C-alpha atoms as an extended CHARMM CRD file, in Angstrom:
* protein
*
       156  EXT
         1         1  UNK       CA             10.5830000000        1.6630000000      -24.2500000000  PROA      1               0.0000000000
         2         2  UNK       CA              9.6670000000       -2.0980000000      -23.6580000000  PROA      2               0.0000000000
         3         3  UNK       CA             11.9160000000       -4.2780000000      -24.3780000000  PROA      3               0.0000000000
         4         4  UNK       CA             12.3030000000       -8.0210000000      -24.0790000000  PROA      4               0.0000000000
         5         5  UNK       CA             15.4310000000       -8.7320000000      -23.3310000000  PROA      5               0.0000000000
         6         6  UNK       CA             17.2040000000      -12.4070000000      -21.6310000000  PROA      6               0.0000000000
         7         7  UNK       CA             13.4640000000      -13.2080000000      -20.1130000000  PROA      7               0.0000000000
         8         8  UNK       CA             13.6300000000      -16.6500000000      -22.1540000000  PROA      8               0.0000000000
         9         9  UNK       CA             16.3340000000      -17.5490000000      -19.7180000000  PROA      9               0.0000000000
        10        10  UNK       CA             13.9130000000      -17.2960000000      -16.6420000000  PROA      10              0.0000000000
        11        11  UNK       CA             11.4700000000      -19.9480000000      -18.5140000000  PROA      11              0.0000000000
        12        12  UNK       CA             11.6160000000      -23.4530000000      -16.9150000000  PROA      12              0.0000000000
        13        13  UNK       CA              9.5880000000      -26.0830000000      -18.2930000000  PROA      13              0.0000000000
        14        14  UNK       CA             10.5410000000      -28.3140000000      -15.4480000000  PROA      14              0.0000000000
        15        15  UNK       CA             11.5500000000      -27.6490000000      -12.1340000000  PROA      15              0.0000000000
        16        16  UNK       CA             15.1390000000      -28.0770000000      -11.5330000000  PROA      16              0.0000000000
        17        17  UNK       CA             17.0520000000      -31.2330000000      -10.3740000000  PROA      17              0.0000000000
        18        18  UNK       CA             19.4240000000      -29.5140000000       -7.9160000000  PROA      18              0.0000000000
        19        19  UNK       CA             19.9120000000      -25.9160000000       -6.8220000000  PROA      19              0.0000000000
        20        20  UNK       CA             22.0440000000      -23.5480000000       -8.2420000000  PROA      20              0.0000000000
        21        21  UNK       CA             25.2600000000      -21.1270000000       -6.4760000000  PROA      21              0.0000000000
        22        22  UNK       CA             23.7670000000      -17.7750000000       -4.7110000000  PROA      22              0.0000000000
        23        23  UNK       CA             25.1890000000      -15.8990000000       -6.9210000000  PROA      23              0.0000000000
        24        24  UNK       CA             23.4890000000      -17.1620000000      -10.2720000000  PROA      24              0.0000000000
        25        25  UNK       CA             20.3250000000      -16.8150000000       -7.7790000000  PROA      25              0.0000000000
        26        26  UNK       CA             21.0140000000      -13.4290000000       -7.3790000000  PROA      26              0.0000000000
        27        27  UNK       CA             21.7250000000      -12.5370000000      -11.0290000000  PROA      27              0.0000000000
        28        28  UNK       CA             18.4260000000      -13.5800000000      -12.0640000000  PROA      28              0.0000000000
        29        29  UNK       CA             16.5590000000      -12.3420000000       -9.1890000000  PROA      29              0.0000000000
        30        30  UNK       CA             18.4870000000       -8.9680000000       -9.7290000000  PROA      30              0.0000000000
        31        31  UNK       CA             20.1180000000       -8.6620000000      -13.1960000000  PROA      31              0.0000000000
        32        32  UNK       CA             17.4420000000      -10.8760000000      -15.4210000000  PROA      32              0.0000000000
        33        33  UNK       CA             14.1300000000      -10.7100000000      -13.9100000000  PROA      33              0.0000000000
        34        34  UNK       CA             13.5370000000       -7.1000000000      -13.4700000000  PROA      34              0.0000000000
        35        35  UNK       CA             15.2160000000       -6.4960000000      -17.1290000000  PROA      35              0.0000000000
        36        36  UNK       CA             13.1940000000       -5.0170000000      -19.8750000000  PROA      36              0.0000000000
        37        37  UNK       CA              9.7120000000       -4.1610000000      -18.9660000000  PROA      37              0.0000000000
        38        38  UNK       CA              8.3940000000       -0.5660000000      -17.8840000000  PROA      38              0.0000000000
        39        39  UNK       CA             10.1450000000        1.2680000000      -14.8380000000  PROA      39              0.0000000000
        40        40  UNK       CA              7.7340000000        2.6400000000      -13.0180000000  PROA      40              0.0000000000
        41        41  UNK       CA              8.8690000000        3.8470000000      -10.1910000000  PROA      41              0.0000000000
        42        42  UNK       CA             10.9140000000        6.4550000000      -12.2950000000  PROA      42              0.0000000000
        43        43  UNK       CA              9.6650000000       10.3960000000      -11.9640000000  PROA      43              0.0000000000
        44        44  UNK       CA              6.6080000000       10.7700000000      -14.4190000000  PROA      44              0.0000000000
        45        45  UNK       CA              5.3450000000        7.5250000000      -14.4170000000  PROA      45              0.0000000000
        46        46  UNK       CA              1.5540000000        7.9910000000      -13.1650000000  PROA      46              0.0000000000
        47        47  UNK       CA             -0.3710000000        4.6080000000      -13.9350000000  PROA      47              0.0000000000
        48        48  UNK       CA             -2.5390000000        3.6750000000      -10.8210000000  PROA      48              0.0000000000
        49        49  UNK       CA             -0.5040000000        1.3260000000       -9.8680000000  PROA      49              0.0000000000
        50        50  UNK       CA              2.9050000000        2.4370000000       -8.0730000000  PROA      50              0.0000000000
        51        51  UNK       CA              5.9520000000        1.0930000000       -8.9140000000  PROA      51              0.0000000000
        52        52  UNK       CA              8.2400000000       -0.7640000000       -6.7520000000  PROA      52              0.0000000000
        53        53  UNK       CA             12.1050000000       -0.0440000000       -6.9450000000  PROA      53              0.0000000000
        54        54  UNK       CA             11.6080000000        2.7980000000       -4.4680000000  PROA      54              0.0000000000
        55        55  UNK       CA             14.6510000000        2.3740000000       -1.6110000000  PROA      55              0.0000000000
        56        56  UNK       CA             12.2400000000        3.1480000000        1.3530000000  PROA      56              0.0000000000
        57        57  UNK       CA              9.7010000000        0.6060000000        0.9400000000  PROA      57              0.0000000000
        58        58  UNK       CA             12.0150000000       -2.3840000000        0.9030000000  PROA      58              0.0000000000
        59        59  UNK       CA             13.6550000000       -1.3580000000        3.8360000000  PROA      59              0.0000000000
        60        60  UNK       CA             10.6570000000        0.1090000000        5.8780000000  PROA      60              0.0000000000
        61        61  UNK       CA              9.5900000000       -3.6260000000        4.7250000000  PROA      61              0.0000000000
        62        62  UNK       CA             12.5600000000       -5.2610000000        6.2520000000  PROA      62              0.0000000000
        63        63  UNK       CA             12.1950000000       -3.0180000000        9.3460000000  PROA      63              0.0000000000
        64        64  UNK       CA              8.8070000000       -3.9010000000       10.0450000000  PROA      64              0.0000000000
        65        65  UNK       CA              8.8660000000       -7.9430000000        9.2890000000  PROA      65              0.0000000000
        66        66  UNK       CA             12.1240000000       -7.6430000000       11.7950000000  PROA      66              0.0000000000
        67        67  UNK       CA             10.8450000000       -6.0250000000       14.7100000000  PROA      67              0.0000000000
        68        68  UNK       CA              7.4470000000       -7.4710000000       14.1340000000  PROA      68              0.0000000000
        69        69  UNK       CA              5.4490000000       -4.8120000000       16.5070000000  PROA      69              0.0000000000
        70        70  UNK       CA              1.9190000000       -3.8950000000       16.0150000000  PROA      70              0.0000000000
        71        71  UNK       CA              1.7810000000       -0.3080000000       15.9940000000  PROA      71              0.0000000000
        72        72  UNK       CA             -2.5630000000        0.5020000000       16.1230000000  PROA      72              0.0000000000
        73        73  UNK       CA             -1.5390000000        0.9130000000       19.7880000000  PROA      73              0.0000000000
        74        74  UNK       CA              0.7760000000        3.3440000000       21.7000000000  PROA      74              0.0000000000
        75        75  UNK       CA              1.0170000000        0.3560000000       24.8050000000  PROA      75              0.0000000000
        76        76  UNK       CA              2.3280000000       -2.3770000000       22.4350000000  PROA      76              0.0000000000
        77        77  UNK       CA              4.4960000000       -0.6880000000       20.8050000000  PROA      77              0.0000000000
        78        78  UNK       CA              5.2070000000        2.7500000000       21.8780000000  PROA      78              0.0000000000
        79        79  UNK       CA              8.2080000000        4.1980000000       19.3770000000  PROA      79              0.0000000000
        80        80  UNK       CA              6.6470000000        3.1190000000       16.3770000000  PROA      80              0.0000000000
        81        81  UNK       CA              3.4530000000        4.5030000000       17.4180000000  PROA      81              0.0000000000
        82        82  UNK       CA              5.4060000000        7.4030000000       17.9200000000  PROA      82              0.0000000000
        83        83  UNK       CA              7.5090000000        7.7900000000       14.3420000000  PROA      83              0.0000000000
        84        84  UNK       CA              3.9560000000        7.1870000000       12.9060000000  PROA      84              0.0000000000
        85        85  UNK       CA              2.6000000000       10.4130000000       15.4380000000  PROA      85              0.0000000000
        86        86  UNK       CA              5.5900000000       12.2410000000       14.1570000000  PROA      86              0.0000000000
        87        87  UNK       CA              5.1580000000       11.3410000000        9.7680000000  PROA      87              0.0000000000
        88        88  UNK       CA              1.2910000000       12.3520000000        9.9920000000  PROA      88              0.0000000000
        89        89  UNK       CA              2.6930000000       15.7570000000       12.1170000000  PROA      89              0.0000000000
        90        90  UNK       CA              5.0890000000       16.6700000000        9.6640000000  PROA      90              0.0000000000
        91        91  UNK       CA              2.8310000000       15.7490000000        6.7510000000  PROA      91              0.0000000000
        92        92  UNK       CA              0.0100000000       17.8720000000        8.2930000000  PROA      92              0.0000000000
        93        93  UNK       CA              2.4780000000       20.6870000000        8.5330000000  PROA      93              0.0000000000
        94        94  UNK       CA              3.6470000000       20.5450000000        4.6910000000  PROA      94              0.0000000000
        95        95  UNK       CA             -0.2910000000       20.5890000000        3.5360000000  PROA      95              0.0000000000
        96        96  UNK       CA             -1.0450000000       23.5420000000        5.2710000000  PROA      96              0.0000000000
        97        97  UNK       CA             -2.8130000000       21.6030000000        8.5340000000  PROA      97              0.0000000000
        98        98  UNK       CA             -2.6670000000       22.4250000000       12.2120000000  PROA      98              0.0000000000
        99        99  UNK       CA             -0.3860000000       19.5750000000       13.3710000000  PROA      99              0.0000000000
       100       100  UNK       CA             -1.8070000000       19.7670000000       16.8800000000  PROA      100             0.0000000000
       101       101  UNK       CA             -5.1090000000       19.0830000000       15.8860000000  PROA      101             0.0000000000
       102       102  UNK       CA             -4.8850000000       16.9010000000       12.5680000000  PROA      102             0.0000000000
       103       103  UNK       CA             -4.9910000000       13.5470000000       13.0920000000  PROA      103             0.0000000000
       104       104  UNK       CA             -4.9670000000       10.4440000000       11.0370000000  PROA      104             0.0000000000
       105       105  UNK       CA             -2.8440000000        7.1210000000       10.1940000000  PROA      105             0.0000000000
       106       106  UNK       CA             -0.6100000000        5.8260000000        7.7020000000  PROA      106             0.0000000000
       107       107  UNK       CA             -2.5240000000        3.0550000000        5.4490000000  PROA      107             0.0000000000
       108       108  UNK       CA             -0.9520000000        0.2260000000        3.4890000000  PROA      108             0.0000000000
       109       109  UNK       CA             -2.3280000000        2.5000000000       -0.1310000000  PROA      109             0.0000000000
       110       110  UNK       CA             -5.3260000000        3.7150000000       -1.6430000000  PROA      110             0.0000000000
       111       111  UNK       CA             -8.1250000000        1.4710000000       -1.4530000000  PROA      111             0.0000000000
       112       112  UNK       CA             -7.4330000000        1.1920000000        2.7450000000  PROA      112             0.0000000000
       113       113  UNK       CA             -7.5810000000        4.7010000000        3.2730000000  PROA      113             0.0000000000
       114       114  UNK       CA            -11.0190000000        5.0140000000        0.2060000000  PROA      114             0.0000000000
       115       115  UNK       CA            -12.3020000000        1.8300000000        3.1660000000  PROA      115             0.0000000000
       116       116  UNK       CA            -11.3720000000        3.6710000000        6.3490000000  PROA      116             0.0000000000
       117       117  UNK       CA            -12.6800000000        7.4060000000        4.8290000000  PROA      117             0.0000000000
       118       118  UNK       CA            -16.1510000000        5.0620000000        4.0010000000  PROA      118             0.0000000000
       119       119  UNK       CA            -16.3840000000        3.8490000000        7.2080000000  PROA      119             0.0000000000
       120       120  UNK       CA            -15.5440000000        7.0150000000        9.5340000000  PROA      120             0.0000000000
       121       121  UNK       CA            -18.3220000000        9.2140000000        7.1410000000  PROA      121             0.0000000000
       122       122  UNK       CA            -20.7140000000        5.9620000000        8.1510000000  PROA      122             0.0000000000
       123       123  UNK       CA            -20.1530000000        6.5490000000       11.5920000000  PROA      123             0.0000000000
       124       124  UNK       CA            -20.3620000000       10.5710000000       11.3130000000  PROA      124             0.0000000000
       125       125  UNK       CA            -23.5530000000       10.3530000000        9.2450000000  PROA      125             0.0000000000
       126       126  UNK       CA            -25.4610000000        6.9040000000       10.5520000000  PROA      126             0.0000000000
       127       127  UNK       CA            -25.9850000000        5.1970000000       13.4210000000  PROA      127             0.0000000000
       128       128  UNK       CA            -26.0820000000        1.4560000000       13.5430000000  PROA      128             0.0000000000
       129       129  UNK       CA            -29.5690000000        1.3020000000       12.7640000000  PROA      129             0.0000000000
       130       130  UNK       CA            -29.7290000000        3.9210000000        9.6330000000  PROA      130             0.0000000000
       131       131  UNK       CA            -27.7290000000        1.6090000000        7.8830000000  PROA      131             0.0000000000
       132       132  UNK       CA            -29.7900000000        0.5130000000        5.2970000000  PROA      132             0.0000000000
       133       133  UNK       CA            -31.4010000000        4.1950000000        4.9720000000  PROA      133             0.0000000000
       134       134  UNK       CA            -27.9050000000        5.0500000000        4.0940000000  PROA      134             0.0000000000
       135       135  UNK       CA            -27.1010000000        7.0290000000        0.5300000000  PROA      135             0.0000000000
       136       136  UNK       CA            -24.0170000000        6.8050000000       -1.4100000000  PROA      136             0.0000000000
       137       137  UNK       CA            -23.9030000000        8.5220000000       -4.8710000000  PROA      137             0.0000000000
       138       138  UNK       CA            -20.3970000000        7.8810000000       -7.2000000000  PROA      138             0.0000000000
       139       139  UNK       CA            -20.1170000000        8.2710000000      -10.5690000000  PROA      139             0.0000000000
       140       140  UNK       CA            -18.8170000000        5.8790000000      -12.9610000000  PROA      140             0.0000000000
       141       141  UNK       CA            -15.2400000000        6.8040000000      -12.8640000000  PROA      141             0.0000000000
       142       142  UNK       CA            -15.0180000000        6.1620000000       -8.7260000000  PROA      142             0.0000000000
       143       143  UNK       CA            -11.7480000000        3.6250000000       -8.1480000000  PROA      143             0.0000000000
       144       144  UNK       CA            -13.2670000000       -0.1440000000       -8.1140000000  PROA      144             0.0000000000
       145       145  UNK       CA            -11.9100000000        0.0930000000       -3.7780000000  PROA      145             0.0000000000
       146       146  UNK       CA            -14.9190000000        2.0580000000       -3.5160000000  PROA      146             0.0000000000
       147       147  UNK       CA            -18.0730000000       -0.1900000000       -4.6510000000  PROA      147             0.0000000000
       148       148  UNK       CA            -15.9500000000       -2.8990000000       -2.8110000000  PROA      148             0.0000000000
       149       149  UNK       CA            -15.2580000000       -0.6640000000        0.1950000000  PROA      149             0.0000000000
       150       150  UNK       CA            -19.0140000000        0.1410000000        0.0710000000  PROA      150             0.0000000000
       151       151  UNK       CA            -20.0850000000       -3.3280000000        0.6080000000  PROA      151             0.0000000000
       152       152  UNK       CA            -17.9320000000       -4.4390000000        3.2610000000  PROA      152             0.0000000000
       153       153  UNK       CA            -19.3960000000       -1.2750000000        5.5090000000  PROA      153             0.0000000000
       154       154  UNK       CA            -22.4580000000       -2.9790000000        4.6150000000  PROA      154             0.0000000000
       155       155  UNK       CA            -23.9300000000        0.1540000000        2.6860000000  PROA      155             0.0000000000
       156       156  UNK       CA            -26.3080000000       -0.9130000000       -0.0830000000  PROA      156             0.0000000000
């Protein structure tokens, strides 16, 4: 259930004069803050929006603002490349695909990959001068990425 619990503590008028100890830092980032409220990162939750709280991301987070490699090529940065090569193998193995032959990349969520599925059916279907002759039919209950993703691949 929701519940509001010490979130009137967090509410500051006025900035503070001087800083505060770490550890009162801390307790409000960690103890206060994330109090009350829905979890939704807990199993069952299935709004659109995932939940944070998940161990992985965080660190993969902290992994990736650390080593600070771009990994959309195997030159700059070879072993990440790599891990990625070896998470889209494994996944194509658990969904029944061909891991020699599938292919694809790991996306920051949902509305990149709805972008990146708009624009590699653009190339397969148009080239650069059928854009405008270009059809796209969704119905009313298509995610909001797509009309956006639509538009930035520059199909009416």
């Amino acid at each position: 259930p929701f519940l509001y619990l010490p979130i009137h503590r967090l509410r500051e008028d006025t900035p503070p004069e001087k800083g505060i100890p770490l550890e009162e830092v801390l307790d409000v980032a960690c103890n206060i803050a994330p109090s009350g409220g829905i979890h939704s990162a807990r199993a069952g939750f299935c709004a659109f929006i995932n939940g944070g709280g998940i161990l992985h991301t965080p660190v993969a987070d902290l992994v990736s603002g650390t080593v600070n490699k771009f990994t959309g090529v195997f030159a700059d940065s070879p072993g990440l490349v790599q891990l990625e090569s070896n998470v889209i193998s494994w996944l194509a193995r658990i969904v029944g695909y061909d891991p020699k032959t599938a292919f694809g990349n790991l996306t920051s969520g949902g509305s990149m990959a709805n972008f990146i599925g708009i624009l590699v059916a653009r190339r397969h279907h148009l080239t650069e001068y059928e854009l405008t002759r270009g059809v796209v039919m969704v119905t009313s209950e298509s995610h909001s990425s797509i009309a956006k993703g639509l538009m930035m691949a520059g199909l009416p």
